Coordinates of C-alpha atoms in Angstrom, one line a residue:
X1 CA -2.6 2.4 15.3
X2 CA 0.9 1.9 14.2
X3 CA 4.1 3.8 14.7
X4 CA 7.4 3.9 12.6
X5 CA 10.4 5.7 14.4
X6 CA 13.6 6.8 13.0
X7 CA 17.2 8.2 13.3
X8 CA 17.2 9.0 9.9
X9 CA 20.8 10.7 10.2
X10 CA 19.4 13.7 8.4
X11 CA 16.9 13.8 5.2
X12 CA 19.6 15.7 3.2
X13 CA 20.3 13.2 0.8
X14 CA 17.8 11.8 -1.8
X15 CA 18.6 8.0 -0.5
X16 CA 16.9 8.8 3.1
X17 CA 14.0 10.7 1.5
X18 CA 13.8 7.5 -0.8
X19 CA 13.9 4.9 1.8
X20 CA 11.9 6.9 4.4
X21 CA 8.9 7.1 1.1
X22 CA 9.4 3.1 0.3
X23 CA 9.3 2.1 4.3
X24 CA 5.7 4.6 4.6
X25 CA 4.3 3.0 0.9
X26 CA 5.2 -0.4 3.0
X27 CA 4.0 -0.4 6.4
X28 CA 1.3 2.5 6.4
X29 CA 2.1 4.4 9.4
X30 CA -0.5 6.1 11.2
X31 CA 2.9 7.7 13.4
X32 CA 5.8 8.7 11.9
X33 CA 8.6 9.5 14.8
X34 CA 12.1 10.9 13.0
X35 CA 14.7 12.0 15.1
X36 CA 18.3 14.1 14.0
X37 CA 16.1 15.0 11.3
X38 CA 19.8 18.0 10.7
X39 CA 16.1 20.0 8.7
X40 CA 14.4 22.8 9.1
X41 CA 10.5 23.3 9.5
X42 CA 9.8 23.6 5.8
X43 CA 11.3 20.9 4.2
X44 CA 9.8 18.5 6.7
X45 CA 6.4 19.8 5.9
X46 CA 7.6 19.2 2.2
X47 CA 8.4 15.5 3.2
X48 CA 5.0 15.3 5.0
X49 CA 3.3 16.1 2.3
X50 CA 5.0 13.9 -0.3
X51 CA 3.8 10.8 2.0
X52 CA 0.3 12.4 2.3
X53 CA 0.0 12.8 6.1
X54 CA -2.3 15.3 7.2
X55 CA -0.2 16.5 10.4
X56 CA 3.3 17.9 10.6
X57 CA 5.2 18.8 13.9
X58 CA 8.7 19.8 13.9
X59 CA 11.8 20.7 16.3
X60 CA 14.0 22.2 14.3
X61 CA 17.5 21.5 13.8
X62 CA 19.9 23.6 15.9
X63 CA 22.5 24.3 12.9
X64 CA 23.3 21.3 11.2
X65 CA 23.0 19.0 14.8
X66 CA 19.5 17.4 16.1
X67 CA 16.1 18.5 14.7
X68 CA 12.9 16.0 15.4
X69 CA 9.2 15.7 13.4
X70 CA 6.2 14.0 14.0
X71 CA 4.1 12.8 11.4
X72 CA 0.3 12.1 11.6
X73 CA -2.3 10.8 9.7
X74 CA -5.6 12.2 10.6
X75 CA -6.4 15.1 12.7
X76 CA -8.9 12.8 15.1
X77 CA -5.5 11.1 16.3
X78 CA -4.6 13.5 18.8
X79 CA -2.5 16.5 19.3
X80 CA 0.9 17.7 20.6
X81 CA 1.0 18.2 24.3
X82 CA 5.0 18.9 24.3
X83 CA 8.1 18.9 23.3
X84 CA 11.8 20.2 23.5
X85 CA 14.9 19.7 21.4
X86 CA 14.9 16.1 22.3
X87 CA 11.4 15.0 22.8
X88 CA 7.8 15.1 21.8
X89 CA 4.8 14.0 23.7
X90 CA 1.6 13.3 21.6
X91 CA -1.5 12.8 22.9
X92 CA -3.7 9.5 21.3
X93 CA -7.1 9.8 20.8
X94 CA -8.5 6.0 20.4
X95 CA -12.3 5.2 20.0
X96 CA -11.4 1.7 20.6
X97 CA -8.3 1.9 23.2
X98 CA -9.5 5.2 25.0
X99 CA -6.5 7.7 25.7
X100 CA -3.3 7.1 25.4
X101 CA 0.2 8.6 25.2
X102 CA 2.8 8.1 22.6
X103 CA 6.4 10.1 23.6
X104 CA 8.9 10.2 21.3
X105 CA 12.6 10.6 22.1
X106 CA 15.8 11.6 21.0
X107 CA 18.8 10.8 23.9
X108 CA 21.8 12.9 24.5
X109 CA 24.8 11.1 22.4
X110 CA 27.1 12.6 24.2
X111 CA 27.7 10.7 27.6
X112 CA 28.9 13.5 30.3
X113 CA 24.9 14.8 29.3
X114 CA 23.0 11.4 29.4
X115 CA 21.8 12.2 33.1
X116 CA 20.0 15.0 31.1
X117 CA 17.9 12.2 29.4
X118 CA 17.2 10.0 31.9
X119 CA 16.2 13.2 34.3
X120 CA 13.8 13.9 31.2
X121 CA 12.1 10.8 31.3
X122 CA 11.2 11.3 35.1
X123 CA 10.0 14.6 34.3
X124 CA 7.6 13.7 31.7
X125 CA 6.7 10.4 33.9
X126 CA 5.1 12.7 36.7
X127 CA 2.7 14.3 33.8
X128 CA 0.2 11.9 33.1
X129 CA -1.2 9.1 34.9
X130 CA -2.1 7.6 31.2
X131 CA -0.8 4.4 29.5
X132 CA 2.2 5.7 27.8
X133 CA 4.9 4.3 25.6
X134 CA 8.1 6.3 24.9
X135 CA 10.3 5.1 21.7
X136 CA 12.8 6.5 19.6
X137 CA 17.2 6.6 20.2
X138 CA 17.7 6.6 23.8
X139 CA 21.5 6.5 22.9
X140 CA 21.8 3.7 25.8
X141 CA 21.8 0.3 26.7
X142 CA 20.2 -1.5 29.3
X143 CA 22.7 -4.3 29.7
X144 CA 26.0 -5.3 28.2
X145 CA 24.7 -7.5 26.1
X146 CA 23.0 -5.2 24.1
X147 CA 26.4 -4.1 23.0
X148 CA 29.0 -6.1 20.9
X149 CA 32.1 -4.9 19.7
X150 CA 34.6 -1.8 20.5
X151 CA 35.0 -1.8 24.5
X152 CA 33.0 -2.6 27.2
X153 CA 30.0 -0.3 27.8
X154 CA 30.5 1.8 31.5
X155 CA 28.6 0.2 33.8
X156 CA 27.3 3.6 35.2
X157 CA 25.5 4.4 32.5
X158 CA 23.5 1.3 32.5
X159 CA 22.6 2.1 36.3
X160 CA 21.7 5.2 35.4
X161 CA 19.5 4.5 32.3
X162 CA 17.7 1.3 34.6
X163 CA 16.7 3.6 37.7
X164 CA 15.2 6.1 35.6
X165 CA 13.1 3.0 33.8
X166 CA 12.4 1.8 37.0
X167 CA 11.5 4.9 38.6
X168 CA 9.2 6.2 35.8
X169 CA 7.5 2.5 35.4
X170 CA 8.6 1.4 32.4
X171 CA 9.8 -1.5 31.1
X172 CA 11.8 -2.9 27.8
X173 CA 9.6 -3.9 25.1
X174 CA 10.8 -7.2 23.5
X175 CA 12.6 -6.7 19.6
X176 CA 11.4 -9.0 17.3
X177 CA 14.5 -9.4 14.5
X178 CA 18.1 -8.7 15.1
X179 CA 18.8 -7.7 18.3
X180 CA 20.8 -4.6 17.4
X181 CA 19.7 -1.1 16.1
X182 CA 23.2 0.7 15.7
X183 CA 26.3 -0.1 14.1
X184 CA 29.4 1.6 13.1
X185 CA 32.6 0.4 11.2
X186 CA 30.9 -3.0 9.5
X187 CA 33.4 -5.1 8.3
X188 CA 36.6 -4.1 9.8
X189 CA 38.2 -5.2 13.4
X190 CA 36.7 -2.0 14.9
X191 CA 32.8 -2.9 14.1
X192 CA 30.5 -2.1 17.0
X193 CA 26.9 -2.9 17.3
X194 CA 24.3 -1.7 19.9
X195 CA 20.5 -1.3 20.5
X196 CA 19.9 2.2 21.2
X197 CA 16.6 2.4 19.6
X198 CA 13.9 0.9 22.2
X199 CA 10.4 1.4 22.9
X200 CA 9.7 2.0 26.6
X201 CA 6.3 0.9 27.9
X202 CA 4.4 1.1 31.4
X203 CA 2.0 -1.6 32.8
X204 CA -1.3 0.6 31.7
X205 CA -0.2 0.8 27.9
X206 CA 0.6 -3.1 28.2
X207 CA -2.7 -4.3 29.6
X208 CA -4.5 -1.9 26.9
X209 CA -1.9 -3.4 23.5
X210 CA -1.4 -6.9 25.0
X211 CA -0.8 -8.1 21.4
X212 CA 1.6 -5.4 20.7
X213 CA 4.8 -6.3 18.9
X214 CA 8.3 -4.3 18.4
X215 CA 10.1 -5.1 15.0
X216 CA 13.6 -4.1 14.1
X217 CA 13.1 -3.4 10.3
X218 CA 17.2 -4.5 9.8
X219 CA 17.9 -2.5 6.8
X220 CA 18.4 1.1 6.7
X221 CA 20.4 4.1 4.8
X222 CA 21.5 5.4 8.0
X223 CA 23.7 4.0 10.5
X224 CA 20.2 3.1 13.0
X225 CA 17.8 0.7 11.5
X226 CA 14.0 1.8 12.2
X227 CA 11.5 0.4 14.5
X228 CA 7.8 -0.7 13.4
X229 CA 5.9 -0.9 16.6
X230 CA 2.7 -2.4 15.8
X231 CA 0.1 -2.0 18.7
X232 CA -2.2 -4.9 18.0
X233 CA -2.7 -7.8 15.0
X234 CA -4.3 -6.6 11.7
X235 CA -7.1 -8.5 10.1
X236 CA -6.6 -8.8 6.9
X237 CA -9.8 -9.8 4.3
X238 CA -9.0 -12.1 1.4
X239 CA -12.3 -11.6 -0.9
X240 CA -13.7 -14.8 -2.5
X241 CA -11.6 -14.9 -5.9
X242 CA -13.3 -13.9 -8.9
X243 CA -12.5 -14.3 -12.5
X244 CA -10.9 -11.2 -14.1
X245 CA -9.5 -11.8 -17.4
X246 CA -6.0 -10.9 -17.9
X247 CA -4.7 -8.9 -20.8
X248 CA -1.2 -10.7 -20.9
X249 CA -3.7 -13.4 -22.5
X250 CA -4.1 -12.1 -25.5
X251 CA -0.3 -12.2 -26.1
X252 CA -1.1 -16.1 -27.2
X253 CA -2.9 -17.3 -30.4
X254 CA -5.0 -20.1 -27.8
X255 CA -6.7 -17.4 -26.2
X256 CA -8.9 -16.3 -29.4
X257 CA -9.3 -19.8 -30.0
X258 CA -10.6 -20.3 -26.9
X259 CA -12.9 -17.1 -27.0
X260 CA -14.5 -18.2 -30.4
X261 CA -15.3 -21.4 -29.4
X262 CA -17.4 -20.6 -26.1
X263 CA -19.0 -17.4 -28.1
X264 CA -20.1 -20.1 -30.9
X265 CA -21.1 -22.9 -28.8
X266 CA -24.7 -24.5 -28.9
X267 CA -27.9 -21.9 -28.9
X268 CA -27.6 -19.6 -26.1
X269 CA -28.2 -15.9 -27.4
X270 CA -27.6 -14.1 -24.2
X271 CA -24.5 -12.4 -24.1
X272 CA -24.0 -12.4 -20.7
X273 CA -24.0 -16.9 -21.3
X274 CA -21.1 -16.5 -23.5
X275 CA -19.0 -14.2 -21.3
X276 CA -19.9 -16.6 -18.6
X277 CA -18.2 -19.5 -21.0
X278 CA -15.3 -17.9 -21.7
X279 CA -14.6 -16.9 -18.1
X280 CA -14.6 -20.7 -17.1
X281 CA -12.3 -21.8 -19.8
X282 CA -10.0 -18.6 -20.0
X283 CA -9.6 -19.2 -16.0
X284 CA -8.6 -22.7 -16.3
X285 CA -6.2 -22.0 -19.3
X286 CA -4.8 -19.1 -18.5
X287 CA -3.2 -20.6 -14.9
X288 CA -0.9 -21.9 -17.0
X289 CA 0.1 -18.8 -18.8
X290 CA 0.6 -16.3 -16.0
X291 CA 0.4 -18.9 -12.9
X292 CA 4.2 -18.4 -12.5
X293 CA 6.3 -16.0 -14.8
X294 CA 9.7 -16.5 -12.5
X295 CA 9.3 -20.1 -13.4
X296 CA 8.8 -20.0 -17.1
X297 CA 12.1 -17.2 -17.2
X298 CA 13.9 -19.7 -15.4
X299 CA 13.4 -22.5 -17.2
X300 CA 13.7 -20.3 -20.8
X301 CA 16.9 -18.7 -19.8
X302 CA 18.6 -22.6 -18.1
X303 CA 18.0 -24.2 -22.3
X304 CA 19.3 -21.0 -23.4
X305 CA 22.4 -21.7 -21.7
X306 CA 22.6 -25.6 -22.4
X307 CA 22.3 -24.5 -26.1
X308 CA 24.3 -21.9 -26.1
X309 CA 27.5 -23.4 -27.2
X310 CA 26.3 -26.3 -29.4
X311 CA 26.1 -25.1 -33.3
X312 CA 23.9 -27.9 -35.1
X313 CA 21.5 -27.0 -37.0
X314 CA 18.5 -28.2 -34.7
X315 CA 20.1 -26.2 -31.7
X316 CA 20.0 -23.4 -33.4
X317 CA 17.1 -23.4 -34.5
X318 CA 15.8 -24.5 -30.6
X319 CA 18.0 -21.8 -29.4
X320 CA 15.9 -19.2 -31.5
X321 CA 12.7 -20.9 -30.7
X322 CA 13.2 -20.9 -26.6
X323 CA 14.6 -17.0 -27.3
X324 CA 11.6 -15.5 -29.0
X325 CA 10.0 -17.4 -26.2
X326 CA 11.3 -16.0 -23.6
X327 CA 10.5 -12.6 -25.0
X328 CA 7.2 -13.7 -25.1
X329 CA 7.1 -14.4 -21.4
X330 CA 8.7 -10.9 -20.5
X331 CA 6.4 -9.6 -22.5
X332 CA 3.7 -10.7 -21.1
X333 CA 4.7 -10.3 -17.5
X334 CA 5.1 -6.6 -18.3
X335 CA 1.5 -6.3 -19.5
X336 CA 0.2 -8.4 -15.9
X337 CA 1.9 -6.0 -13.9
X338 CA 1.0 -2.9 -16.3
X339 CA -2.8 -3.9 -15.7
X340 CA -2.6 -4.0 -11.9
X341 CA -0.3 -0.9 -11.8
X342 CA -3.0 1.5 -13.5
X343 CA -0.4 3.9 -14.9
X344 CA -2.8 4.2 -17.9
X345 CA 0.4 6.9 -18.7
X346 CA 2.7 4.9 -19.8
X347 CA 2.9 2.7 -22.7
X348 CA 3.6 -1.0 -22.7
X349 CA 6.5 -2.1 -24.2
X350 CA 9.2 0.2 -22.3
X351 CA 10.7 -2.2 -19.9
X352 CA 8.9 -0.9 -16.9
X353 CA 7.9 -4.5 -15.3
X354 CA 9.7 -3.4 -11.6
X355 CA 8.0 -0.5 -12.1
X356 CA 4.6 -1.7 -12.9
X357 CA 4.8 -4.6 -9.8
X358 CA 5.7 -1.8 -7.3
X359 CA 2.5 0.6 -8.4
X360 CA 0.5 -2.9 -8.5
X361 CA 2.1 -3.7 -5.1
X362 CA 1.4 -0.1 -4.0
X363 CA -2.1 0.2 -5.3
X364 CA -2.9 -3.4 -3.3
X365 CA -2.1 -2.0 -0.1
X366 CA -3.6 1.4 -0.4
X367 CA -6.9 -0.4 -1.4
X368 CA -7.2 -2.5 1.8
X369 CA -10.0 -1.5 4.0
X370 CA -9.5 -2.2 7.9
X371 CA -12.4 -0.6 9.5
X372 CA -14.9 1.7 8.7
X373 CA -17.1 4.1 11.1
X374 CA -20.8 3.3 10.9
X375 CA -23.9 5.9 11.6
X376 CA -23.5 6.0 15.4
X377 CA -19.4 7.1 14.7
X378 CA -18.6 3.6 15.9
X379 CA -15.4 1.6 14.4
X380 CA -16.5 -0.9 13.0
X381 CA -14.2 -4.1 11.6
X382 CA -14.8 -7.0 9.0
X383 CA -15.4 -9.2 12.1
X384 CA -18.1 -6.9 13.1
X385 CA -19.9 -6.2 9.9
X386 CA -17.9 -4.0 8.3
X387 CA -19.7 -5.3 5.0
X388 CA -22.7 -4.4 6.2
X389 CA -22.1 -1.0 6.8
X390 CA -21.1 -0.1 3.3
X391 CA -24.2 -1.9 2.0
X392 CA -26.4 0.0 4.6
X393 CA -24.5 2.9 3.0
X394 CA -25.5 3.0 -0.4
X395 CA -28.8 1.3 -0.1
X396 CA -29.1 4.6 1.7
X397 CA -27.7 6.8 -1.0
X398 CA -29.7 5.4 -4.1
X399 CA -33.2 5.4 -1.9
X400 CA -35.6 7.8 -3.2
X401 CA -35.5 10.1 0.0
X402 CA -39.1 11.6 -0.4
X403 CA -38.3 15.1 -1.3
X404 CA -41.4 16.9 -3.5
X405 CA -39.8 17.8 -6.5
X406 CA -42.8 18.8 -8.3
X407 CA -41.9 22.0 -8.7
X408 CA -38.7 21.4 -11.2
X409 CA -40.4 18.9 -12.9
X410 CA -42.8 21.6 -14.0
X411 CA -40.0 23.8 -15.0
X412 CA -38.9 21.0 -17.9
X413 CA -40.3 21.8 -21.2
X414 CA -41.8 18.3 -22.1
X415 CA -41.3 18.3 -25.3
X416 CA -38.2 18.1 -27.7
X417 CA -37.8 20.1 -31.0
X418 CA -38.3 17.7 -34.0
X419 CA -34.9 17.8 -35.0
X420 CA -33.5 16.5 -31.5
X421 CA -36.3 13.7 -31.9
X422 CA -35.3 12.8 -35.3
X423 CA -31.7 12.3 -33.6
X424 CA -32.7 10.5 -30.9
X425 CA -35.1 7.9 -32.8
X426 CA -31.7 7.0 -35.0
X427 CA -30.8 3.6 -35.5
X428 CA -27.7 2.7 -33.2
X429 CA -24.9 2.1 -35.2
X430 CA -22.0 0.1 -35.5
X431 CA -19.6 2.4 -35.7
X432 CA -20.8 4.1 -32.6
X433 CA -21.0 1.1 -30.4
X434 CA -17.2 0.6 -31.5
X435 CA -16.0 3.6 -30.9
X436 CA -17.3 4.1 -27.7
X437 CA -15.6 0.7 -27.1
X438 CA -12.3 1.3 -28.0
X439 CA -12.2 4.8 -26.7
X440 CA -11.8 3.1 -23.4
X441 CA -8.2 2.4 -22.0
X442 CA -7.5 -1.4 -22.2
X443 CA -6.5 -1.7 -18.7
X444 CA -9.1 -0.5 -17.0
X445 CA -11.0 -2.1 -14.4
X446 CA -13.0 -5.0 -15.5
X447 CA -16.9 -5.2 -14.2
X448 CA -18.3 -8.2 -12.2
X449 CA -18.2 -10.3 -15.4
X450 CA -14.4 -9.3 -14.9
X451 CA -13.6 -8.8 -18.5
X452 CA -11.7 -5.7 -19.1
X453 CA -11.9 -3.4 -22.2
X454 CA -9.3 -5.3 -23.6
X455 CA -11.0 -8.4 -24.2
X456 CA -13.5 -6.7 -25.9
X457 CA -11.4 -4.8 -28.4
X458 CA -8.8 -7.3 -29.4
X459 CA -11.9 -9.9 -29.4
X460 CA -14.1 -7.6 -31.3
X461 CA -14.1 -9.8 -34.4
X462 CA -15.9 -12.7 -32.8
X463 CA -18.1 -10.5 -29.5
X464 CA -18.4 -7.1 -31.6
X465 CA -22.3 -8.5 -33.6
X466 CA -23.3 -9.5 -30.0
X467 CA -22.3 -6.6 -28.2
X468 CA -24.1 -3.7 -31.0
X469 CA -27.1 -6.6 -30.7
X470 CA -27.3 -6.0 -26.5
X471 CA -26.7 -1.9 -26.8
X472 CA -29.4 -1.8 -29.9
X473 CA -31.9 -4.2 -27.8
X474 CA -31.8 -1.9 -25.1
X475 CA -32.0 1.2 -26.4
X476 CA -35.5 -0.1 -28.0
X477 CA -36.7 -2.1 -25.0
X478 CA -35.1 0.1 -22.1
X479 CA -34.1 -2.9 -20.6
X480 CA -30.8 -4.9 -20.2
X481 CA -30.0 -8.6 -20.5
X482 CA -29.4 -10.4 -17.6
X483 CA -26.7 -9.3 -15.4
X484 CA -25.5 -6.9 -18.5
X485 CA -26.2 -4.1 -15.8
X486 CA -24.8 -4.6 -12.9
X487 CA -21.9 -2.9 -12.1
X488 CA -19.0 -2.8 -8.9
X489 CA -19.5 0.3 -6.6
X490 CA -15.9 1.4 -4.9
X491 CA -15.1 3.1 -2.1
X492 CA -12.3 5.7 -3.2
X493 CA -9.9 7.4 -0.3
X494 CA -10.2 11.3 -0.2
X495 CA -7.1 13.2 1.7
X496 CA -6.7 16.3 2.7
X497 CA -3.3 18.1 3.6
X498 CA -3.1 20.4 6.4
X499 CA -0.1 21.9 9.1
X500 CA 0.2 23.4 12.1

């Protein structure tokens, strides 16, 4: 379970909400702490739902001043066990790690009232007996060198801030990335810089998250950077590659070339032999085409410049050549994104490549399974056979359970009218085999032979005989060529939205 926590500096402007979207779509949250949120309790539970989390909480703003929200994922997390205008206490529920508790806070800024923060902390220290870990803007430092700039930090209130740490048991976790979380006037002879976000850990909550790490994510909209406290190392799967054939292929002349000659060579009649042909020689050509676009611009766009000034006749014609190349390349680095993106919506061609890699970069992350729970509500991960629960799944789903269900099958009329038999007996033609084809979005997913629709429209001069052949075999037999059936089974995310 992760957390991401905030002094977002209000959620006014569209440049927070923006960055606040782009940090969730990043890091996946299950946590979300914002302080001097400067909102009220609907626009937060707007916000909430615009980054699908199923929980909001919110302390309001008092005026245009303060206001904190707590974002979670899934219900099973926890609950709210209290709060106040500058803190909320969550409670964690953890199959794995047990109980835990997760505090967020928002410190007085002004300094005659930090004693009411630090008092706080004690308060909420004598409630639970739990590992606990408090983070958010304590508006203090610890020691002076957690400040540099403007002038030197009172040394009261960095007594005061380490005897309540010390008598509430908790200790500094360690920032990984630039050592400051606050700054104000950059670039003049008055620019300060402090760390006033922290997380705050006791002994319990670090022998539980041993592996924990505190980032300092650097770059913000506001004047505090966020923290990404991650409470234990990911493990991610890479799947054994597979061959998926890419549509920015098409884009060159080589790639029909290629397709005709596997379809046509020796005697094999199976289709699924031929696809299997073309899939080894596409993958070993087509490295070369969309191995590395940034490459290929960058070398198109250096000759361009070199040829630029010169005005011979062969330079021009080169410097025409190289351009209509480069085009080429754009080209088809907007179609390799535009596939991964799956914004079947919008058409190629409109100069939406950043677009197109952020939806492709989006979709990867949001596709990543981490664990799954198996029959006995246990968590379990891919080093603990998290494959074999989905396949214990659905062999599940597709068995025939044993219900009797006799009695509809007497309900069917077993016989069709002659007309409907006369239809069904026609000969498969064509023209229906193709247009069922090319009704079919060219981007979509490919099957485990990993060619996409695509392939199979722009190629449908050399596969189209073979493919009617297949569909008219089976509908006569009933049965498929080899491997022409199988198909990919995915697991798709459902969410629901909900607030208390």
């Amino acid at each position: 379970m992760n957390v991401l926590s905030w002094n977002c500096r209000g959620l006014g402007n569209q440049r927070a909400v923006q960055f606040l979207k782009e940090l969730v779509t990043q890091k996946k949250p299950d946590f979300i702490f914002l302080c001097e949120t400067k909102s009220g309790k609907s626009k937060i539970e707007r916000l909430g739902r615009s980054l699908e989390f199923e929980w909001v909480f919110t302390v309001e703003a008092q005026g245009s001043a303060g206001g904190l929200a707590f974002l979670w994922k899934n219900q099973d997390y926890g609950s709210i066990v209290g709060f106040s205008k500058n803190h909320i206490d969550f409670l964690v529920e953890s199959a794995e790690k047990g109980r835990w508790r997760l505090t967020g806070i928002y410190g007085e800024s002004v300094r005659a009232q930090r004693q009411q923060t630090w008092d706080l902390l004690r308060f909420l220290a004598r409630d639970s007996s739990l590992p606990w870990c408090v983070l958010g803007d304590l508006n203090n430092i610890a020691h002076h060198e957690e400040n540099r700039g403007g002038r030197r930090y009172p040394q009261q209130f960095i007594d005061g801030f380490c005897e309540a740490l010390e008598d509430c048991g908790l200790e500094d976790m360690e920032l990984v990335g630039h050592p400051f979380t606050w700054e104000k006037g950059r670039g003049t002879d008055n620019w300060i810089e402090s760390r006033l976000d922290r997380a705050l850990v006791n002994s319990l909550w670090t022998q539980v998250f041993n592996l924990a790490t505190l980032f300092n994510l650097e770059f913000s909209s506001s004047d505090h950077c966020p923290l990404w406290l991650e409470t234990e190392v990911k493990h991610v799967y890479h799947p054994n590659k597979k061959f998926k054939f890419e549509n920015a292929w098409l884009k060159e002349p080589m790639c029909y070339e290629i397709v005709k000659n596997c379809w046509n060579l020796g005697a094999a009649n199976l289709i699924s032999e031929k696809l299997n042909r073309c899939a080894v020689s596409l993958g070993e050509w087509g490295k070369e085409v969309t191995g590395n676009f940034k490459l290929r611009i960058r070398k198109c766009k250096k000759e361009l410049k070199a040829l630029k000034n010169l005005r011979d006749p062969v330079s021009v014609q080169r410097y025409s050549e190289v351009k209509e190349n480069l085009f080429l390349v754009l080209d088809q680095r907007e179609a390799f994104w535009k596939q991964r993106a799956k914004q079947l919506w919008l058409k190629e061609g409109d100069h939406n490549s950043s677009y197109f890699h952020k939806m492709a970069s989006s979709r990867k992350r949001n596709n990543q399974i981490q664990k799954l729970k198996n029959d006995n509500g246990e968590w379990v991960d891919w080093d603990n056979g998290l494959p074999t629960v989905v396949s214990n799944y659905f062999n599940g789903l597709f068995h025939a359970s044993g219900s009797a269900c006799q009695e509809v099958v007497d309900c069917v009329d077993t016989r069709v009218s002659s007309f409907v038999n006369t239809e069904l007996q026609q000969h498969i033609s064509e023209e229906e085999v193709k247009k069922a084809v090319f009704q079919m979005h060219p981007d979509k997913s490919p099957g485990p032979d990993g060619m996409t629709p695509a392939f199979y429209q722009k190629c449908w001069s050399i596969v189209g005989s073979d493919v009617v052949e297949a569909v008219r075999s089976f509908f006569l037999s009933g049965d498929f060529e080899q491997n022409c059936g199988d198909a990919n089974i995915v697991l798709i995310p459902k969410l629901r939205i909900l607030r208390i």
